[in-house]
Coordinates of C-alpha atoms and ligand atoms in Angstrom, one line a residue:
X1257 CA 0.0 0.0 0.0
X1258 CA 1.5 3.4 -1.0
X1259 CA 1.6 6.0 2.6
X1260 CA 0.7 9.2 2.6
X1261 CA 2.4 12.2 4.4
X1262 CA -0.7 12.7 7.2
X1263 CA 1.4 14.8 9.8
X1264 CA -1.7 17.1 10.6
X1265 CA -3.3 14.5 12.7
X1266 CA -5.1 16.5 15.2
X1267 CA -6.2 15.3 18.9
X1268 CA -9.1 16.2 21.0
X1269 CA -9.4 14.4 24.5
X1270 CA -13.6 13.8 25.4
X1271 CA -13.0 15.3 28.4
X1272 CA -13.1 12.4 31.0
X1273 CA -9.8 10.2 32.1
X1274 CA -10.5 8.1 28.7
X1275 CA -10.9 8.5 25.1
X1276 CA -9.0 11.4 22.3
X1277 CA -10.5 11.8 18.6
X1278 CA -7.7 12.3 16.1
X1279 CA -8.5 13.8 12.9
X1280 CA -6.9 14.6 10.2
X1281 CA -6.0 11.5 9.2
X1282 CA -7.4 9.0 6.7
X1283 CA -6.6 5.2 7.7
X1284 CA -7.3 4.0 4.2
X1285 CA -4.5 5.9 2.6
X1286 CA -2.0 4.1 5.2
X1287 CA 0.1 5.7 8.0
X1288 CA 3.6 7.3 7.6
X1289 CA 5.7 6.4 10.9
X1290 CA 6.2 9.9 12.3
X1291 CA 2.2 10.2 12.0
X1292 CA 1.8 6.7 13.4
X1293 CA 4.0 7.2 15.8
X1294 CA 2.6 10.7 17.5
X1295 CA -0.7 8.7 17.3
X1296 CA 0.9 5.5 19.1
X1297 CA 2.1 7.9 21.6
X1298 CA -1.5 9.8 22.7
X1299 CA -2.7 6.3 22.4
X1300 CA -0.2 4.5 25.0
X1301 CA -0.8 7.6 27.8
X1302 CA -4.9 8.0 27.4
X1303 CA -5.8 4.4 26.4
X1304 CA -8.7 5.0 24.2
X1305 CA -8.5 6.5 20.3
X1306 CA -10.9 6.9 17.7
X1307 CA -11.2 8.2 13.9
X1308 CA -14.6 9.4 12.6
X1309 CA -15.4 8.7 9.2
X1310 CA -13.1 6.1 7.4
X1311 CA -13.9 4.0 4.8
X1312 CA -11.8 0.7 5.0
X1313 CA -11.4 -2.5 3.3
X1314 CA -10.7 -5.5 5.3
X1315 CA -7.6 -5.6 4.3
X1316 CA -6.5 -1.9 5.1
X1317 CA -8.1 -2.2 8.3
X1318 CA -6.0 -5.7 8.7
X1319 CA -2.7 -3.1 7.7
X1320 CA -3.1 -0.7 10.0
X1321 CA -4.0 -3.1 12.8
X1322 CA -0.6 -4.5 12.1
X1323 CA 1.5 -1.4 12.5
X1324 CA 0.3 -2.0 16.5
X1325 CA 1.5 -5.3 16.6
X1326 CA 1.7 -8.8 15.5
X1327 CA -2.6 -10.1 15.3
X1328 CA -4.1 -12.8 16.8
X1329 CA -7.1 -15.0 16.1
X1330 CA -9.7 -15.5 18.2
X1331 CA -10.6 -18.7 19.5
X1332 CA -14.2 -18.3 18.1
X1333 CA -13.2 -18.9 14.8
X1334 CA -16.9 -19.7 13.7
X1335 CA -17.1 -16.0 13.9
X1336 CA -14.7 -14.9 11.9
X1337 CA -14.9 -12.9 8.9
X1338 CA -15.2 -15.3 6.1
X1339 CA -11.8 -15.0 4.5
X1340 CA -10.1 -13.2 7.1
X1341 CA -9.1 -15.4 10.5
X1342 CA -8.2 -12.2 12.0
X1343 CA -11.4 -10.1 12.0
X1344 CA -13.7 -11.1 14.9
X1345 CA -16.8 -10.2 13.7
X1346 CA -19.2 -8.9 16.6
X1347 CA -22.7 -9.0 15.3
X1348 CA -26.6 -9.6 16.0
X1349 CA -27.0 -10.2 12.5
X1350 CA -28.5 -13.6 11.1
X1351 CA -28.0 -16.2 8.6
X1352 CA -31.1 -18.7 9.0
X1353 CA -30.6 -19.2 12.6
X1354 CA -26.9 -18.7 12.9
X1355 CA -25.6 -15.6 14.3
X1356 CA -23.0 -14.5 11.8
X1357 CA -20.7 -12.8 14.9
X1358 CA -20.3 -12.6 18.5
X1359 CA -24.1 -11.2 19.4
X1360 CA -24.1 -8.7 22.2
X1361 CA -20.5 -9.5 23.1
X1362 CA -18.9 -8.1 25.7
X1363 CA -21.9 -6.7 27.5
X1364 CA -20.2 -5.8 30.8
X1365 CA -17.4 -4.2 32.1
X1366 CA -14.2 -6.2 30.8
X1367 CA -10.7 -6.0 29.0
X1368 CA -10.3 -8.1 25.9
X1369 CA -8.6 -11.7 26.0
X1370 CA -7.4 -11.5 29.8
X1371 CA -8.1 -15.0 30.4
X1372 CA -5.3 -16.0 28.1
X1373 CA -1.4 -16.0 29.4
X1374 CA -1.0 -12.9 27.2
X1375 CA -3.8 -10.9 26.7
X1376 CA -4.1 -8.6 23.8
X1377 CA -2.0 -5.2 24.1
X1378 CA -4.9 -3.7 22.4
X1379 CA -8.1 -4.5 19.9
X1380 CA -9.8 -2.3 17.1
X1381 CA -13.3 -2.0 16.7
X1382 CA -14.5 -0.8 13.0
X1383 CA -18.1 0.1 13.0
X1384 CA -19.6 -1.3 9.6
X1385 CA -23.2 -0.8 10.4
X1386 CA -25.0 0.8 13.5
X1387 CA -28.0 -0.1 15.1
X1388 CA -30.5 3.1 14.9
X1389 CA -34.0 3.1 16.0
X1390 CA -36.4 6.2 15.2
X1391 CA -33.2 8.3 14.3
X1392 CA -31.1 7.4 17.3
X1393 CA -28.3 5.1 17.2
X1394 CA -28.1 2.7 19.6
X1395 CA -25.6 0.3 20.5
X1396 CA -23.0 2.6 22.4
X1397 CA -20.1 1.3 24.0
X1398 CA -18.4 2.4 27.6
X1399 CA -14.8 3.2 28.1
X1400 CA -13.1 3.9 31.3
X1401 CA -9.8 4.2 32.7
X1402 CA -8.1 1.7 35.2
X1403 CA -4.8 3.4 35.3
X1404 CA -7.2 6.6 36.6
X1405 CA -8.8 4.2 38.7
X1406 CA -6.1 2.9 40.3
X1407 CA -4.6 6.7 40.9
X1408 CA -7.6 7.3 42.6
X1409 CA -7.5 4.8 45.2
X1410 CA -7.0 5.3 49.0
X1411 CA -3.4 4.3 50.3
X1412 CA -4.2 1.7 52.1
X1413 CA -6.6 -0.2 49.2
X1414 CA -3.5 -0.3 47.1
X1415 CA -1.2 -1.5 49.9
X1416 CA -3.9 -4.7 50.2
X1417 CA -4.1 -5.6 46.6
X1418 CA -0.3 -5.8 46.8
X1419 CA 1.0 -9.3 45.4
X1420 CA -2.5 -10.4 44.7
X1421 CA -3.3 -12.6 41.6
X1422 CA -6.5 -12.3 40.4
X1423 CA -8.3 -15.9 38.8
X1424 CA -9.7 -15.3 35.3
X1425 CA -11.8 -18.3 33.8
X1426 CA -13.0 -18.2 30.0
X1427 CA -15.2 -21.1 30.3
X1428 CA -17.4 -19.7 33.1
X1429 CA -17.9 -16.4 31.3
X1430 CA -18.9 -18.0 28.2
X1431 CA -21.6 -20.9 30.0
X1432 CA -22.8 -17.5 31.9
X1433 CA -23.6 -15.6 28.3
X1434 CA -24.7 -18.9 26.7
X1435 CA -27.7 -18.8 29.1
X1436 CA -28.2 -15.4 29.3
X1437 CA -28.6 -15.2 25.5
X1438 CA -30.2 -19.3 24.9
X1439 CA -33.8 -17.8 23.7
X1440 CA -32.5 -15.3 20.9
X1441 CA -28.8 -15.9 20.3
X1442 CA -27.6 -19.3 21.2
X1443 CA -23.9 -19.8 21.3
X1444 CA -22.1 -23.2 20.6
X1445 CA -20.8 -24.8 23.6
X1446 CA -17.2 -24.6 23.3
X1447 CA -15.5 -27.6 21.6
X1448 CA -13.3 -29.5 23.7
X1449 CA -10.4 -27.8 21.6
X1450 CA -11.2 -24.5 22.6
X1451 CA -11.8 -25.1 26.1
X1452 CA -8.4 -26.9 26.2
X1453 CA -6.6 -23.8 24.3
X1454 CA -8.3 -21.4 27.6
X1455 CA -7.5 -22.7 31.0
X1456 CA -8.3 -20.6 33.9
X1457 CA -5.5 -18.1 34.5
X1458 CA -4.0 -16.3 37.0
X1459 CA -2.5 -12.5 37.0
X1460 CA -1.5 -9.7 39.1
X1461 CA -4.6 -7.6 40.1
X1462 CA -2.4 -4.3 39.8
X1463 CA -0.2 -4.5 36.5
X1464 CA 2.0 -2.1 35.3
X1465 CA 1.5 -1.0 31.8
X1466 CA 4.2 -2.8 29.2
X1467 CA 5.3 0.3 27.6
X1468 CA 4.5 3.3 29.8
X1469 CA 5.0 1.2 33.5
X1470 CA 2.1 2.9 34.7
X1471 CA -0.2 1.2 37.3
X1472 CA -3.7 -0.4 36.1
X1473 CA -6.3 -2.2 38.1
X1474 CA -6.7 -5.5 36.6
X1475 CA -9.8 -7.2 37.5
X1476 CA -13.1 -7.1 35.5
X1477 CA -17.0 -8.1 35.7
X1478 CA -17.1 -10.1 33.2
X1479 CA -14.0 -12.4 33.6
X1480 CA -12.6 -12.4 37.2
X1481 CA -14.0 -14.8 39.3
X1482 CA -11.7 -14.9 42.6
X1483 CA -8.8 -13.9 44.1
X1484 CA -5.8 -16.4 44.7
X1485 CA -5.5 -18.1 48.2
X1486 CA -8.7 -16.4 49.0
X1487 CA -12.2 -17.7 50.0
X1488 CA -15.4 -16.6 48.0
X1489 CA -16.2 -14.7 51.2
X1490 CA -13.2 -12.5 51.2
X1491 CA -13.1 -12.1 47.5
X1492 CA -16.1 -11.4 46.1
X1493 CA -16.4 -8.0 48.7
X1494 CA -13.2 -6.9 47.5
X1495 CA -13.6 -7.7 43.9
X1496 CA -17.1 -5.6 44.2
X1497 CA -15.4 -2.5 45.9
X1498 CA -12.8 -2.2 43.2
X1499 CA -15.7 -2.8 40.1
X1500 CA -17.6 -0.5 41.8
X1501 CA -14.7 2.4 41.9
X1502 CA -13.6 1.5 38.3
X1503 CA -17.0 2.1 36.7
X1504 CA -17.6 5.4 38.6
X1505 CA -20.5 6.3 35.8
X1506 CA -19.0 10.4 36.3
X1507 CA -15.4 8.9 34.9
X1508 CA -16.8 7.0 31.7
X1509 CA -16.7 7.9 28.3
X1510 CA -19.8 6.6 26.3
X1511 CA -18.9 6.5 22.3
X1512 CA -21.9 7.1 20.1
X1513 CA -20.7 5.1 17.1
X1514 CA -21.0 6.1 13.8
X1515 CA -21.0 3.4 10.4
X1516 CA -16.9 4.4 9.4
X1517 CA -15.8 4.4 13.2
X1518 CA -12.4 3.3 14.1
X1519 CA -11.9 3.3 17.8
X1520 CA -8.7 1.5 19.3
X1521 CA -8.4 0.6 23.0
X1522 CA -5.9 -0.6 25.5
X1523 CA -6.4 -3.6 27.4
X1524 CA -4.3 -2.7 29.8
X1525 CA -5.4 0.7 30.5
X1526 CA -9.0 0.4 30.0
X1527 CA -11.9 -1.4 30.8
X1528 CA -15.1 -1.1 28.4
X1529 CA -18.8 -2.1 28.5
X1530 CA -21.0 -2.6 25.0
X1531 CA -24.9 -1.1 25.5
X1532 CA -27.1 -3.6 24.5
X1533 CA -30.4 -1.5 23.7
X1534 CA -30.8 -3.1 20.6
X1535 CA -32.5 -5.8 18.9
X1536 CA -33.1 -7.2 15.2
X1537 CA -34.2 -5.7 12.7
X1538 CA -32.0 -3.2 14.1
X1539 CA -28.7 -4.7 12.6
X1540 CA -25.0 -4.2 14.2
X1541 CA -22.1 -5.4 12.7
X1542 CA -18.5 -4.7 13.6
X1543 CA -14.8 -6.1 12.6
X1544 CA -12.7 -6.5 15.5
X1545 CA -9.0 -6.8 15.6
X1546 CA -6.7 -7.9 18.5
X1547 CA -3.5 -7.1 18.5
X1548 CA -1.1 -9.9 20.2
X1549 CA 0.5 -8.5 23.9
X1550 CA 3.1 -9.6 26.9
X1551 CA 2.5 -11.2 30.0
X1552 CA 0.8 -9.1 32.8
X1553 CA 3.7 -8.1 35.5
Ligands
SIN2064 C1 -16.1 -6.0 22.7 O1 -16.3 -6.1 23.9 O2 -15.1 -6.4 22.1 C2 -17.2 -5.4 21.8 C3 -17.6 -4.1 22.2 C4 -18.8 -3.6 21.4 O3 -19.3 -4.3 20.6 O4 -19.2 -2.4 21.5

């Protein structure tokens, strides 16, 4: 792909802890380095980016994934886009009665792929169509900011969470969604295959960011279900504290997508939520790419 010179990238924070537009610059006509780089940069201190009307191929939307890191494929393979084992397709939209994506994925707070041994450094979210219902678009999705979170915490909560590992289980997350969604979504069980390539995992609750070294809160909703050497009864209180101080609704940033929406997010930094206020014939339909990260330390 030839690059274009796009040096007048221009960033605006939202105005919370999380979440800077850039414009100024067109992903489809690729991404010099200096550009990439001054973008990489806001990106690696705020945690959340996005780029208002793009108009990408797959495969220019697979490029400029890449120049964040090496991609991974998701587990869920039956979701991919045909073609492309990379782009996780998250979508209420139907074929007969297969869902052609991931339906109403990631519908509470969470951070992407931290069940794994190495979750993803970051994931890109490109917003093909958007759900809109008597002129409003639905569909939103939450951001916030655990690195904020963590700054914000008393002395002696972060003393306590000290050298705690936090258990993360794939399997239990997916049986809970299966049954929340049997009537109008159903979701495979997962093969023996890909519950064997997602064992339960441990990692530090507090983790230090792997370019930046900055602190981060690292437990979710959606994914954490104890703490090590720690009964349910000591756990679960603690585990709802912290949720409830990362998710302070006054710290969020809620994106309104728009169809041409690139929005990029740390795994690391953030935590986000997706709004499920929608419903078919309301159709959503987004390609997500994950880009492959290090060990939580
Ligand atoms: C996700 O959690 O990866 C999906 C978020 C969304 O669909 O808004």
């Amino acid at each position: 792909m030839s690059v274009v010179h796009q040096s007048r990238a221009v960033f605006r924070s939202t105005g919370v802890p999380v979440g800077v537009e850039v414009t100024g610059a067109d992903i489809s006509q690729g991404m010099d380095t200096e550009t990439f780089r001054a973008i990489e940069s806001v990106f690696n201190d705020n945690g959340v980016i996005f780029f208002r009307n793009q108009k990408l191929t797959p495969e220019q939307l697979l490029g400029f994934s890449r120049q964040f890191g090496t991609l991974e494929k998701h587990v869920r393979q039956e979701y991919a886009l045909p073609g492309y084992p990379e782009i996780h397709l998250i979508s209420n939209i139907k074929e007969g009665e297969r869902s052609i994506g991931s339906a109403y994925a990631g519908d509470d707070w969470h951070t992407d792929l931290c069940f794994t041994r190495r979750p993803s450094r970051c994931s890109l979210l490109y917003a093909v169509e958007v759900p809109i219902r008597d002129g409003r678009v639905l569909g939103d999705t939450e951001f916030c900011s655990v690195a904020f979170a963590y700054d914000t915490l008393p002395d002696g909560m972060r003393q306590r969470l000290h050298g705690l590992r936090a258990i993360f289980q794939y399997h239990r997350a997916q049986e809970r969604k299966r049954k929340q969604r049997v009537h109008d979504h159903p979701r495979p069980e997962l093969t023996p295959e890909q519950k064997a390539a997602t064992p339960d995992v441990t990692h530090p609750a507090v983790r230090a960011h792997p370019i930046t070294g900055r602190k981060c809160l690292y437990v979710n909703q959606t994914y954490t279900f104890g703490i090590e050497g720690m009964d349910e009864e000591g756990a679960q209180p603690l585990l709802q504290q912290l949720y409830a101080h990362i998710t302070r609704p006054r710290y969020v940033y809620r994106h309104k997508w728009q169809a041409g929406d690139v929005l990029i997010w740390d795994n690391c930094l953030t935590q986000h939520k997706a709004i499920t206020d929608y419903a078919l014939p309301q159709r959503r339909l987004m390609y997500r790419t994950s880009v492959e990260g290090t060990e939580p330390l």
